[in-house]
PDB file of C-alpha atoms in Angstrom:
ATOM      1  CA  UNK C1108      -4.301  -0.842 -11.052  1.00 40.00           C
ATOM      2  CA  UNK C1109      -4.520  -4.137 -13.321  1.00 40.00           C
ATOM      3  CA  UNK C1110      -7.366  -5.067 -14.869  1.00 41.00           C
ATOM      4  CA  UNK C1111      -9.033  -8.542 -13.858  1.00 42.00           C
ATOM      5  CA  UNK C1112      -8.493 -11.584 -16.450  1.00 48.00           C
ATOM      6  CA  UNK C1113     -11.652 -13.003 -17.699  1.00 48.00           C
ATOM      7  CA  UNK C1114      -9.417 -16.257 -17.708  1.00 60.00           C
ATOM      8  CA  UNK C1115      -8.902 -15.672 -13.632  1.00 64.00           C
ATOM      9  CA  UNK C1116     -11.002 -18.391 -11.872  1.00 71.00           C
ATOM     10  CA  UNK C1117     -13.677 -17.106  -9.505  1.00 89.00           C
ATOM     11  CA  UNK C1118     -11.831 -16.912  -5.912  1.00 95.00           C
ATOM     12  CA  UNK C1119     -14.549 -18.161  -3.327  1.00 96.00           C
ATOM     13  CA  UNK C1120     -14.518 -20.375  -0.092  1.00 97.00           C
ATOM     14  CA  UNK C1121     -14.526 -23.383  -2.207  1.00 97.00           C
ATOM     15  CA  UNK C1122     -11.813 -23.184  -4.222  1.00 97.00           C
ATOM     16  CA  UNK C1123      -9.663 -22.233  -0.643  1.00 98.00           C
ATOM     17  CA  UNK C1124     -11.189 -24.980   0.743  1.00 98.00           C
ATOM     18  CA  UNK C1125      -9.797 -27.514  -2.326  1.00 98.00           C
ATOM     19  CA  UNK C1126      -6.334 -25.940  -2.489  1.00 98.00           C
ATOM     20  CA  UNK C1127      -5.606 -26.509   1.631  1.00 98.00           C
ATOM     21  CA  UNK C1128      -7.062 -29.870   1.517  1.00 98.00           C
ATOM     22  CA  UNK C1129      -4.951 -30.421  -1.518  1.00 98.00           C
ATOM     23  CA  UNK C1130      -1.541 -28.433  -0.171  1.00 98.00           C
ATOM     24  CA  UNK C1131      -2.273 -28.569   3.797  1.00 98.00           C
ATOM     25  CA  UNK C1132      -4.396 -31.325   4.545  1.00 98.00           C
ATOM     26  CA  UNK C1133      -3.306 -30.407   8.433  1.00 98.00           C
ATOM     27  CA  UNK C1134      -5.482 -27.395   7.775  1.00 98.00           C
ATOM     28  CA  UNK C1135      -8.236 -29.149   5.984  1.00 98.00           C
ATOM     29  CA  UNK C1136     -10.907 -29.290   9.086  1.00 98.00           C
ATOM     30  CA  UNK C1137     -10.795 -25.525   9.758  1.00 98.00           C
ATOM     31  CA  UNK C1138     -13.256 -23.342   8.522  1.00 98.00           C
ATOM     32  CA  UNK C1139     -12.989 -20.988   5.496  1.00 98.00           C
ATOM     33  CA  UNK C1140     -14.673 -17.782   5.857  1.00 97.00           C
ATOM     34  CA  UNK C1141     -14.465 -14.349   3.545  1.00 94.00           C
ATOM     35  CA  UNK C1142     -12.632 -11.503   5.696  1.00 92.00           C
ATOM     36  CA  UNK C1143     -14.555  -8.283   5.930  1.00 82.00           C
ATOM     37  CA  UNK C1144     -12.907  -5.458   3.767  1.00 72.00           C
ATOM     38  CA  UNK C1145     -10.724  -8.763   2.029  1.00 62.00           C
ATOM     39  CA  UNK C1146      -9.141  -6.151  -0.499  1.00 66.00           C
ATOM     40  CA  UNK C1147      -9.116  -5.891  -4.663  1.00 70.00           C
ATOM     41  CA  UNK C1148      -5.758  -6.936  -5.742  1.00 86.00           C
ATOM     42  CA  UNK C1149      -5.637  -9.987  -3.587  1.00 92.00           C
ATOM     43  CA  UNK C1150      -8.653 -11.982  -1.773  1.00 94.00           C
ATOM     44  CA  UNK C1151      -8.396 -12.607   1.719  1.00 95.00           C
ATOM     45  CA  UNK C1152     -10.625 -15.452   3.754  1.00 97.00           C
ATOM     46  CA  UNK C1153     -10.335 -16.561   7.620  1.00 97.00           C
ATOM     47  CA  UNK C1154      -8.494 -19.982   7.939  1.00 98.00           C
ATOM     48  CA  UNK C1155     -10.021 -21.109  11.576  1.00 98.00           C
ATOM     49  CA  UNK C1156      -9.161 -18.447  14.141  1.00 96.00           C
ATOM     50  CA  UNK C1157      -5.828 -17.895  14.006  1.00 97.00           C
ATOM     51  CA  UNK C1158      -4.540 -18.021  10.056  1.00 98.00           C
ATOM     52  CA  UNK C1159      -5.937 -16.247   6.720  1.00 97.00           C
ATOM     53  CA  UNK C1160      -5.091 -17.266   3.159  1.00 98.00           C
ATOM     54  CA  UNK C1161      -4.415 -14.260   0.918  1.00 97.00           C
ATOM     55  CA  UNK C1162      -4.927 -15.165  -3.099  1.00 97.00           C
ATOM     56  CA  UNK C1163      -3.689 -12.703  -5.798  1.00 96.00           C
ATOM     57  CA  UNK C1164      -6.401 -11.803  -7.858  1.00 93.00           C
ATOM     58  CA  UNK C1165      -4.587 -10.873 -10.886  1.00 92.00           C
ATOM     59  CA  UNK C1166      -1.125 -11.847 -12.213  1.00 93.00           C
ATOM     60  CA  UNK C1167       0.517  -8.683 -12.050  1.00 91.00           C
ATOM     61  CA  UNK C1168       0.058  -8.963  -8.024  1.00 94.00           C
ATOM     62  CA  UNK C1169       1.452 -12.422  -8.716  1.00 94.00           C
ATOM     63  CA  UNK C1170       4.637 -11.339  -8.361  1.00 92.00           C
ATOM     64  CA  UNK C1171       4.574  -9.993  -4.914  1.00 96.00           C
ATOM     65  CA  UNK C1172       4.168 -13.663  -3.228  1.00 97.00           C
ATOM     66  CA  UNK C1173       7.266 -14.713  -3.365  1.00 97.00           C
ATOM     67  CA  UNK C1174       8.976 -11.415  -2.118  1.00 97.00           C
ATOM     68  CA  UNK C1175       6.709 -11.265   0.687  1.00 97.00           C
ATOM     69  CA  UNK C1176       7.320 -14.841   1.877  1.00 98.00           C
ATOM     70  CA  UNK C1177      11.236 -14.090   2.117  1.00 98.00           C
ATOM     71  CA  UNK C1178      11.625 -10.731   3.051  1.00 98.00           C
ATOM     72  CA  UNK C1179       8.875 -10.299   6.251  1.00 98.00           C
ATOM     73  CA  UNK C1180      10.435 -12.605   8.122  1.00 98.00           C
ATOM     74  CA  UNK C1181      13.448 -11.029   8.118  1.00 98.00           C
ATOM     75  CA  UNK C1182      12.063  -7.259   8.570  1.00 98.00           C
ATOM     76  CA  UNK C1183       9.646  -8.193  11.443  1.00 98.00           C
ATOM     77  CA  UNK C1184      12.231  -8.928  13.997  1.00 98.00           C
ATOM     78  CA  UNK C1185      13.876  -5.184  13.455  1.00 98.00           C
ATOM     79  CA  UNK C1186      10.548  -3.309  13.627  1.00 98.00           C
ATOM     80  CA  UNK C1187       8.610  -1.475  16.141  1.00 98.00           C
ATOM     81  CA  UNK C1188       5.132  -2.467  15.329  1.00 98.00           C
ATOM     82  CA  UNK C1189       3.848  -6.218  14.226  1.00 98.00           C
ATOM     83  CA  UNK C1190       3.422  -6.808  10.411  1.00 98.00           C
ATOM     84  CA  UNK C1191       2.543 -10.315   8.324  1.00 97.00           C
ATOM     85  CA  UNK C1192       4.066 -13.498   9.629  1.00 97.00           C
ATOM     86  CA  UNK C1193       3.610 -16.016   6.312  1.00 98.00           C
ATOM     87  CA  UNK C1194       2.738 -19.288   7.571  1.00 98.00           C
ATOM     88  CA  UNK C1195       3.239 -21.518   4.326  1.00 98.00           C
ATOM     89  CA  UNK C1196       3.070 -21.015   0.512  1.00 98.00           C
ATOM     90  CA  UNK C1197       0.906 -22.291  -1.654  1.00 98.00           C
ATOM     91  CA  UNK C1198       1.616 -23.204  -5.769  1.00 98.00           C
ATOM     92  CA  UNK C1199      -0.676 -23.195  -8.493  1.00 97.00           C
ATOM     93  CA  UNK C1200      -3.398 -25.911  -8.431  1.00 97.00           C
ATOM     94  CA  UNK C1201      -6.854 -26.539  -8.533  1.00 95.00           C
ATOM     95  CA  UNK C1202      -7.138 -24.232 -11.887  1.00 94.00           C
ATOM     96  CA  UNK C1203      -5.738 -21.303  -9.749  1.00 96.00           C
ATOM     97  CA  UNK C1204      -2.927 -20.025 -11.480  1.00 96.00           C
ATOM     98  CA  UNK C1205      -0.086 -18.537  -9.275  1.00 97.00           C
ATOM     99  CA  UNK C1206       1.321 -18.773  -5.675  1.00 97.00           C
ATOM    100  CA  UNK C1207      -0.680 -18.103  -2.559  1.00 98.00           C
ATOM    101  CA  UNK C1208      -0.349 -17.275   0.855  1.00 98.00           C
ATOM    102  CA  UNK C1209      -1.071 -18.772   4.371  1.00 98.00           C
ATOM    103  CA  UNK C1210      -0.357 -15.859   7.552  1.00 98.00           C
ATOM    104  CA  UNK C1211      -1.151 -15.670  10.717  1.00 97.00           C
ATOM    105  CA  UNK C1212      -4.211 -13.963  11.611  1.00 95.00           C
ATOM    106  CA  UNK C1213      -3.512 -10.235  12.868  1.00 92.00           C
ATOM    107  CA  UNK C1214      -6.097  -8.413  15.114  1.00 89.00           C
ATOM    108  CA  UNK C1215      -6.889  -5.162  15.172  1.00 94.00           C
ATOM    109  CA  UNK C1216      -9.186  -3.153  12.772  1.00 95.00           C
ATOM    110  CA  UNK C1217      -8.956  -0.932   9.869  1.00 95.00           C
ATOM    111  CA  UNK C1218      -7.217   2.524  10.793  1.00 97.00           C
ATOM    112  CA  UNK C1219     -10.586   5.474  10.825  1.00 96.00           C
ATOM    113  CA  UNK C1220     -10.333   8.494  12.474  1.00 97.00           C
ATOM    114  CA  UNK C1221     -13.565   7.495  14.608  1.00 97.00           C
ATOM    115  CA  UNK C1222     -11.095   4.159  15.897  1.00 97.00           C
ATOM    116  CA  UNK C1223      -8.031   6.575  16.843  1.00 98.00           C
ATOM    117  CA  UNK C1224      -7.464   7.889  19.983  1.00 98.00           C
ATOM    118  CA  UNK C1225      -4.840  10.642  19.434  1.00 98.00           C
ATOM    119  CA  UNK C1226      -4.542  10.945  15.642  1.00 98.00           C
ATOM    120  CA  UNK C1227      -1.244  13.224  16.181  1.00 98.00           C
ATOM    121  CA  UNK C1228       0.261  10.200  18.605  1.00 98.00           C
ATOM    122  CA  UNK C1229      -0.929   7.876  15.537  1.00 98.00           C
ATOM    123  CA  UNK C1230       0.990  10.057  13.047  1.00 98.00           C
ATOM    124  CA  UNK C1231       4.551   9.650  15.239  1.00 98.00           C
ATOM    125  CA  UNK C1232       4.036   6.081  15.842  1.00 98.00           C
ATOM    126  CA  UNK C1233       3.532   5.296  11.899  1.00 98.00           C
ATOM    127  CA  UNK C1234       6.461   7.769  11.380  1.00 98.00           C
ATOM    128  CA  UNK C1235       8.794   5.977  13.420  1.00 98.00           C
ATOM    129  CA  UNK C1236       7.720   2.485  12.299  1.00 98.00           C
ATOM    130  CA  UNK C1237       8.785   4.111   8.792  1.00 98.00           C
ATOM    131  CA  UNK C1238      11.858   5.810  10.148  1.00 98.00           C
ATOM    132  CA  UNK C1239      12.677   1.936  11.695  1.00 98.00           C
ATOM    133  CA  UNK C1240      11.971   0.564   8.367  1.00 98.00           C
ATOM    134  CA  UNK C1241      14.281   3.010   6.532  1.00 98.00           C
ATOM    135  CA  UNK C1242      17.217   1.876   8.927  1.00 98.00           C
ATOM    136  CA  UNK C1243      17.028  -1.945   7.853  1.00 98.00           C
ATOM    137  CA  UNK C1244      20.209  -2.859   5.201  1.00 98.00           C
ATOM    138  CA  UNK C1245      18.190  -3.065   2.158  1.00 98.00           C
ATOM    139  CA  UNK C1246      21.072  -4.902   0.701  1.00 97.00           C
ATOM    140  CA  UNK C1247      19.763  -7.244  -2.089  1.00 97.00           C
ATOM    141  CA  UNK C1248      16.189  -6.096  -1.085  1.00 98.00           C
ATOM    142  CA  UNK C1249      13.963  -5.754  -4.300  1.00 98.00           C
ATOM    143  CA  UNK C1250      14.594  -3.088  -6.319  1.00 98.00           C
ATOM    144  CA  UNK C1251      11.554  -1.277  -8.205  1.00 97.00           C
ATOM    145  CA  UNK C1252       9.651  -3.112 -11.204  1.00 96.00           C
ATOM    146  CA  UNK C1253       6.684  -5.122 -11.402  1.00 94.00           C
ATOM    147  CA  UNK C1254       5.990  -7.191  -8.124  1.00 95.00           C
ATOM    148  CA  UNK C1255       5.620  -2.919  -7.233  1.00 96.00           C
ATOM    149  CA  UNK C1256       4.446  -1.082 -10.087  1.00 95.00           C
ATOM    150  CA  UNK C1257       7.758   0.692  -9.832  1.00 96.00           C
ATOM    151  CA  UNK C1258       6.944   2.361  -6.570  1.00 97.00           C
ATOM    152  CA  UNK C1259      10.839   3.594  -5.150  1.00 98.00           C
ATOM    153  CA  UNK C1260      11.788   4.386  -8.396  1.00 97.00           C
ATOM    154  CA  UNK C1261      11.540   8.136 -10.732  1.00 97.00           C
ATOM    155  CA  UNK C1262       8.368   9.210 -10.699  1.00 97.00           C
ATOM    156  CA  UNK C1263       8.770  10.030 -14.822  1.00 97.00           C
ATOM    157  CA  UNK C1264       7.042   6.261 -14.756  1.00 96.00           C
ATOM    158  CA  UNK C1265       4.064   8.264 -14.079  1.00 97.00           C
ATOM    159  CA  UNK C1266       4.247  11.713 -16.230  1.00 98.00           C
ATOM    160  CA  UNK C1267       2.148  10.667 -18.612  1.00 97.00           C
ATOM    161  CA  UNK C1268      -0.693   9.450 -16.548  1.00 97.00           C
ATOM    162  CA  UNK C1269      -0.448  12.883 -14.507  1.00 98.00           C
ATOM    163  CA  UNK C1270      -0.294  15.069 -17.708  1.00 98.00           C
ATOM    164  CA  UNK C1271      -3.595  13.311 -18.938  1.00 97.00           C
ATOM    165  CA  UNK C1272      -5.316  13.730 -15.762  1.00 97.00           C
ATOM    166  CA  UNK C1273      -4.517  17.491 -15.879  1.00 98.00           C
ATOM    167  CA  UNK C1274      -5.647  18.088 -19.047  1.00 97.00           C
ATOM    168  CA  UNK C1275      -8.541  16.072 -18.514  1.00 96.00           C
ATOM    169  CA  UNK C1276      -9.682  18.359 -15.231  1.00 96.00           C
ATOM    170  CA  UNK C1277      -8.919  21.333 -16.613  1.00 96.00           C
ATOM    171  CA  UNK C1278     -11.008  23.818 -15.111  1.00 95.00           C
ATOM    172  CA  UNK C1279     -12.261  21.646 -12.611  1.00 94.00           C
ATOM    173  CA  UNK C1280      -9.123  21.851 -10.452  1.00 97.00           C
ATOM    174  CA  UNK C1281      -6.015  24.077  -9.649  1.00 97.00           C
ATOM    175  CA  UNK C1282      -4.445  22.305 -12.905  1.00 97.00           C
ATOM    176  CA  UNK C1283      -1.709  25.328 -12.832  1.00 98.00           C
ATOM    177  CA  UNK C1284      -0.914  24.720  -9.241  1.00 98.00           C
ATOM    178  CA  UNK C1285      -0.949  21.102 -10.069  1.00 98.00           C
ATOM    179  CA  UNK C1286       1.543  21.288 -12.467  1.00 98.00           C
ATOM    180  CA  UNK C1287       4.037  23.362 -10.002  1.00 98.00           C
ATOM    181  CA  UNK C1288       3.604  20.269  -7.761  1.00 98.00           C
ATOM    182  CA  UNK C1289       4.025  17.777 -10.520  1.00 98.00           C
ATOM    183  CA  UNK C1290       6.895  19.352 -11.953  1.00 98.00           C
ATOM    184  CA  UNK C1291       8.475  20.428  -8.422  1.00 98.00           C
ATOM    185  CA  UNK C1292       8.717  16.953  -7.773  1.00 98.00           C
ATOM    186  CA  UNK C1293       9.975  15.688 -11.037  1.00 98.00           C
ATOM    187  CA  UNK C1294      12.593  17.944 -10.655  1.00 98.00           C
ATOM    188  CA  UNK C1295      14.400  16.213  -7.689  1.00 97.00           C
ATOM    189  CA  UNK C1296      15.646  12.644  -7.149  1.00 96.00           C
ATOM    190  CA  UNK C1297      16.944  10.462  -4.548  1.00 97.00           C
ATOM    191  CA  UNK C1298      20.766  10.553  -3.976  1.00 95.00           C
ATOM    192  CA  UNK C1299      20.978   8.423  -1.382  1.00 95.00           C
ATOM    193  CA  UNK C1300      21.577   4.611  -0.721  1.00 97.00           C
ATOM    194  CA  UNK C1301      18.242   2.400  -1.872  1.00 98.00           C
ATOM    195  CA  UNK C1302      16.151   2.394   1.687  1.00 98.00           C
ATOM    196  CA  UNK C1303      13.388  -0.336   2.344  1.00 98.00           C
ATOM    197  CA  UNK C1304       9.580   1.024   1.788  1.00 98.00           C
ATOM    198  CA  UNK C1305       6.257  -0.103   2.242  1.00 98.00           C
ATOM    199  CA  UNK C1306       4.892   1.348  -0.692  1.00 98.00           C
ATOM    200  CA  UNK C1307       1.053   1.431   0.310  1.00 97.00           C
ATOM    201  CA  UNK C1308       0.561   3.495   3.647  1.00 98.00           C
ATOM    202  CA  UNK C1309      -2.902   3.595   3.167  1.00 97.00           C
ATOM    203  CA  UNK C1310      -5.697   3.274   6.373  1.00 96.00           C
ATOM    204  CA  UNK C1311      -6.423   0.158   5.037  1.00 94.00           C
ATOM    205  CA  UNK C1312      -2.957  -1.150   5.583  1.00 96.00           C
ATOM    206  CA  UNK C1313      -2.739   0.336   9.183  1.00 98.00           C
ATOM    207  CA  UNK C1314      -4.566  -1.523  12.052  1.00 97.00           C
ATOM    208  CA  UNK C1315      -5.800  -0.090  15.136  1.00 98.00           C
ATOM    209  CA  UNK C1316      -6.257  -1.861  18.636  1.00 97.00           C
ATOM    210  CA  UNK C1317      -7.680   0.142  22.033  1.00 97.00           C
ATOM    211  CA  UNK C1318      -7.198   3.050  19.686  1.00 98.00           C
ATOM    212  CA  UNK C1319      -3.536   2.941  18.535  1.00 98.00           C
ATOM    213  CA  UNK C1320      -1.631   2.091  15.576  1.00 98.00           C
ATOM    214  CA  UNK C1321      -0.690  -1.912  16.341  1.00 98.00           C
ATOM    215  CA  UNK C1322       0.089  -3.364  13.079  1.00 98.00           C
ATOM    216  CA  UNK C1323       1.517  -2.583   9.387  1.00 98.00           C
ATOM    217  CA  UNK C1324       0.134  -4.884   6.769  1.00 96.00           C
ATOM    218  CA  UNK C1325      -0.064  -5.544   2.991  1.00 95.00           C
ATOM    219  CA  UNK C1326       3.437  -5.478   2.003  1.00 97.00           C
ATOM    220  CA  UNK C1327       2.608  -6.516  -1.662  1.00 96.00           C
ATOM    221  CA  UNK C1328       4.086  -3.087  -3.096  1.00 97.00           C
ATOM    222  CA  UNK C1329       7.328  -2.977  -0.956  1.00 98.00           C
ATOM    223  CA  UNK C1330      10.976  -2.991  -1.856  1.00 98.00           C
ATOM    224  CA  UNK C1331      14.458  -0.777  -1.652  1.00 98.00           C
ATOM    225  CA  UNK C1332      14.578   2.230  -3.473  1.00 98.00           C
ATOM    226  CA  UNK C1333      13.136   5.893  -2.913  1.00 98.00           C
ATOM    227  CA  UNK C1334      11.002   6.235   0.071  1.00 98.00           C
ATOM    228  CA  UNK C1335       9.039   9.557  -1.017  1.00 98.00           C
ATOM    229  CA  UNK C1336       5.846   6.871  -2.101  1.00 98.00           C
ATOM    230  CA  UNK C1337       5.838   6.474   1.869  1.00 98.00           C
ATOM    231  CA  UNK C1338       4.412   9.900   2.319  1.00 98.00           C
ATOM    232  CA  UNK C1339       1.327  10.026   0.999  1.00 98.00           C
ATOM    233  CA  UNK C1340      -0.592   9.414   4.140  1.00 98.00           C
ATOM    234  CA  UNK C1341       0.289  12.726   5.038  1.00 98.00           C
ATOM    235  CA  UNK C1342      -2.086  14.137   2.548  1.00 98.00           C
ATOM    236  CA  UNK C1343      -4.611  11.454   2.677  1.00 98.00           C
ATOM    237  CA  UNK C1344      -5.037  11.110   6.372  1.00 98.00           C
ATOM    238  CA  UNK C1345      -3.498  13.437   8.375  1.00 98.00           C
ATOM    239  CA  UNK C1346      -3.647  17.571   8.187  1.00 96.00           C
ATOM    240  CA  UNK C1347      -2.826  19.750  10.540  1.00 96.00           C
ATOM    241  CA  UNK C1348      -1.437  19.041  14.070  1.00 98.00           C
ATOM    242  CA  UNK C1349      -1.324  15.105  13.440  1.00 98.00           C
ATOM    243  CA  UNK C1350       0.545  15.565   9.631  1.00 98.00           C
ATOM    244  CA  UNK C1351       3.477  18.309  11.414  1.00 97.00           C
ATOM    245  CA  UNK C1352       3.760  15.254  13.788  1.00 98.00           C
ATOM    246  CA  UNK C1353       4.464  12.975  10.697  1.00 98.00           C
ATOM    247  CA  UNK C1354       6.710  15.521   9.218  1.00 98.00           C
ATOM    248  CA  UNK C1355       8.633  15.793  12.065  1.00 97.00           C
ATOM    249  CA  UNK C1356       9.299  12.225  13.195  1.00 98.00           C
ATOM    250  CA  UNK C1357      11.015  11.226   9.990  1.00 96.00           C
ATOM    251  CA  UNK C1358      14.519  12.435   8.951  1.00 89.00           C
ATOM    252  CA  UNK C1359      13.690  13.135   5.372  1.00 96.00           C
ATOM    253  CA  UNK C1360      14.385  16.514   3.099  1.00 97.00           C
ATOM    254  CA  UNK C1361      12.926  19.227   1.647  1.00 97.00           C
ATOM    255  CA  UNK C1362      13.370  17.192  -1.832  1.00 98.00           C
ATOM    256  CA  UNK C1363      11.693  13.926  -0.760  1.00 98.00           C
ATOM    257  CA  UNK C1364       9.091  15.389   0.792  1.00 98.00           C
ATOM    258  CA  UNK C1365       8.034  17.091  -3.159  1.00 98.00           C
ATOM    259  CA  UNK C1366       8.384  14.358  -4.451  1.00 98.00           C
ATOM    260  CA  UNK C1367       6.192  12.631  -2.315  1.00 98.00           C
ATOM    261  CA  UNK C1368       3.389  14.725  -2.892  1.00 98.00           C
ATOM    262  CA  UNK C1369       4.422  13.976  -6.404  1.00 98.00           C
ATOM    263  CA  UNK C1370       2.935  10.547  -5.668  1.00 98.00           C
ATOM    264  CA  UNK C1371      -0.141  11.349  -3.548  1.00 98.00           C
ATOM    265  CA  UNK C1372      -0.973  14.148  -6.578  1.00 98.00           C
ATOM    266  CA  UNK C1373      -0.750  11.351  -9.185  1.00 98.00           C
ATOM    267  CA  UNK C1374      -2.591   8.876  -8.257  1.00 96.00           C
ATOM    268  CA  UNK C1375      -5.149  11.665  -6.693  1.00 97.00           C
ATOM    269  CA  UNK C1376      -5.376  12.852 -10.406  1.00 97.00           C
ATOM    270  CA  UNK C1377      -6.230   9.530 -12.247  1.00 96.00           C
ATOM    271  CA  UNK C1378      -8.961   8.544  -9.554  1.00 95.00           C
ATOM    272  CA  UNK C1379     -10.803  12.482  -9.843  1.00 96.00           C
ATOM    273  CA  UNK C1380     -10.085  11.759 -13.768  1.00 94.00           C
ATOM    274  CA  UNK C1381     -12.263   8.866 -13.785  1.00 85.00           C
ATOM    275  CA  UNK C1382      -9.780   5.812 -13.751  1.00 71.00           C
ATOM    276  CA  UNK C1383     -11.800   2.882 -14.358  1.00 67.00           C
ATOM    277  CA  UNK C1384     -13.331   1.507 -11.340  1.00 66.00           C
ATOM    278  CA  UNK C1385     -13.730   4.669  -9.305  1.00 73.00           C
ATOM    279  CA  UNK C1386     -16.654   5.625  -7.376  1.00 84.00           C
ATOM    280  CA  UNK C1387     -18.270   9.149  -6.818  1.00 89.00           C
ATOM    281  CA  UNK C1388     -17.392   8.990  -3.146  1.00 91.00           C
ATOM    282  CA  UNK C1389     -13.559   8.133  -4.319  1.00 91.00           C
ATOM    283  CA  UNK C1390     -13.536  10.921  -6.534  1.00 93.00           C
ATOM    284  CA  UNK C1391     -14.833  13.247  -4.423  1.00 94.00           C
ATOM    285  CA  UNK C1392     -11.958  12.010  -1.697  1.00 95.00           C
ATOM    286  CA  UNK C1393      -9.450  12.494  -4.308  1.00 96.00           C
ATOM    287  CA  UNK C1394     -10.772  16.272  -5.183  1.00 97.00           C
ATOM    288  CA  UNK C1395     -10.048  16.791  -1.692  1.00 97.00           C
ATOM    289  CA  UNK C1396      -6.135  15.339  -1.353  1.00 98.00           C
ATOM    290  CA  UNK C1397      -5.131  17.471  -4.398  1.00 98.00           C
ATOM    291  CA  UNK C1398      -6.407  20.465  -2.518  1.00 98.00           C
ATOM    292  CA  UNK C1399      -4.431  19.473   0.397  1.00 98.00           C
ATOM    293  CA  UNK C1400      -1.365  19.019  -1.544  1.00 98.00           C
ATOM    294  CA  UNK C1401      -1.374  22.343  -3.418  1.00 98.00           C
ATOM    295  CA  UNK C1402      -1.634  24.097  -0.117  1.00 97.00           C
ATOM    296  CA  UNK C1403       0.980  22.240   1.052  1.00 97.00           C
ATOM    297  CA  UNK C1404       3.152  22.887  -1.563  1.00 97.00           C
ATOM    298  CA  UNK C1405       2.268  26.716  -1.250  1.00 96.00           C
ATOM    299  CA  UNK C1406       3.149  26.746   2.574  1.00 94.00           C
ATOM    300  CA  UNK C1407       6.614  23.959   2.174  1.00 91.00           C
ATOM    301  CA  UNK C1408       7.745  25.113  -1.648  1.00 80.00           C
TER     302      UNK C1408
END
C-alpha cells in the first residue's frame, strides 16, 4: 500500500461536483453522494442513480485509469459474470492531479458470508468467472509493474517484506512453517503463456445479489502474467467444503497453487506485523489466514 501525499487535495462531493460540471456539464444536475464502503486507494461517490465517479487517491493508483478504461470493455463481453462498464474519463483539473473515472452504477452488495446463500456454489461460480478470465488472449494485455504493484509477476518482489515479517513474529506464529510456505512457493514459477488476472479477489471486490455472486469489480490491480495472486480468496474466505469447490473448478497445478499461498502468506505477514495502517481486528484476521495456509500447505505439500 502507498502512502497518501500531503500534496493530494481533499477528495469530497465538492470537488466531484466542480470536475463534472467542468468535464460533463450533461451530468452537472445529478446529485453527488459518498458510496458506502467507497474504498482507500481510490474514492468512490454516487453520480445520480445510475453512474459513480471513482478518483485515485494516490498517484501510484494513478496508473490503473487508463488500463481500466481500455481493457474492460473488451473483457466484459467474454465473461460470465458483469464487471465495470467506464462511462467517460476524466483529466486532471480543478487542482486534482490525475485521470478519473465515470462507470455505470453496479448493484449488488459487498460479498459476507451472512449475504451468501451457498458459499460452496459461490466458490464455483467465482472459480469459473476466473477460469473464463484465464481463457481471454491476453495478447498485449499489461504486463506486471506499477499500475499493479507487480501482481502476475515472481513473487521474489516480495521476499524481503516476508522475511521481515517473519522475523518480526517470531514466536508469535508458526514462523518455521511459514518459511516452508514462503520458500515452497518461491521455488516454482509460471511456465506458461502470460494469462489475464484480476489481481484483488477480495469480498470487497465480489458483489452479491438474492444471495449469489453477480458481479466482479475493482480491476485497478489487473493485467497478464501469473495468475497464482488470484488464489488468495481461498484462504481468506473460503475453508473447507466451499475452498475444495474453488480448487476444483479451476485447471491450475500443484505449483501455482504454492505459490499462491505464497501471496495470501505475504501480505497476511505484513498486516499481523503491524504494516502501517492496520487495525487490531485486521491483524487478528490476518493471524487467522496464515494458520489456514500452513495447514494447507501441510495437507497439499
Amino acid at each position: 500500500m502507498s502512502s497518501i501525499s500531503p500534496d493530494v487535495p481533499h477528495i469530497d462531493v465538492s470537488l466531484v461536483k466542480r470536475l463534472i460540471a467542468a468535464q460533463f456539464p450533461q451530468w452537472a444536475d445529478l446529485p453527488v453522494m459518498p458510496v458506502r464502503h467507497g474504498g482507500w486507494d481510490n474514492r468512490t461517490f454516487h453520480l445520480g442513480d445510475e453512474m459513480t465517479v471513482r478518483l485515485p487517491s494516490d498517484a501510484s493508483y494513478a496508473f490503473q485509469v487508463e488500463k481500466e478504461q481500455r481493457w474492460l470493455p473488451q473483457l466484459a463481453p467474454l465473461l460470465p459474470l458483469a464487471i465495470p462498464v467506464p462511462r467517460a474519463m476524466g483529466r486532471p483539473d480543478q487542482g486534482y492531479p490525475w485521470h478519473w473515472s465515470v462507470y455505470q452504477w453496479r448493484a449488488g452488495e459487498i460479498a459476507t458470508h451472512a449475504r451468501i446463500a451457498d458459499l460452496s456454489a459461490f466458490a464455483t461460480t467465482l472459480a469459473e468467472f476466473l477460469a473464463a478470465l484465464q481463457r481471454i488472449d491476453a495478447e498485449g494485455g499489461p504486463p506486471p509493474g506499477q499500475h499493479n504493484f507487480f501482481r502476475g509477476g515472481p513473487l521474489t518482489v516480495y521476499d524481503h517484506e516476508t522475511r521481515w515479517a517473519l522475523e518480526a513474529l517470531e514466536g508469535e506464529i508458526d514462523a518455521s512453517a511459514a518459511r516452508a510456505v514462503w520458500d515452497a512457493a518461491l521455488g516454482t514459477t509460471w511456465t506458461g503463456a502470460p494469462v489475464w488476472f484480476h489481481g484483488d479477489v477480495a469480498s470487497g471486490n465480489l458483489l452479491v445479489d438474492n444471495g449469489r455472486l453477480s458481479a466482479v469489480i475493482d480491476f485497478g490491480t489487473s493485467g497478464v502474467g501469473d495468475p497464482a495472486c488470484d488464489l488468495s480468496i481461498a484462504w481468506t474466505m473460503f475453508r473447507g467444503e466451499s475452498r475444495e469447490a474453488f480448487r476444483a473448478a479451476l485447471p491450475l497445478d500443484r505449483d501455482t497453487w504454492a505459490r499462491g499461498r505464497g501471496w495470501t502468506l505475504w501480505k497476511a505477514l505484513i498486516v499481523a506485523a503491524g504494516m502501517p495502517g492496520t487495525d487490531r481486528l485486521e491483524v487478528e484476521k490476518s493471524r487467522r489466514v496464515i494458520d489456514e495456509v500452513l495447514a494447507d500447505h501441510e495437507r497439499y505439500g
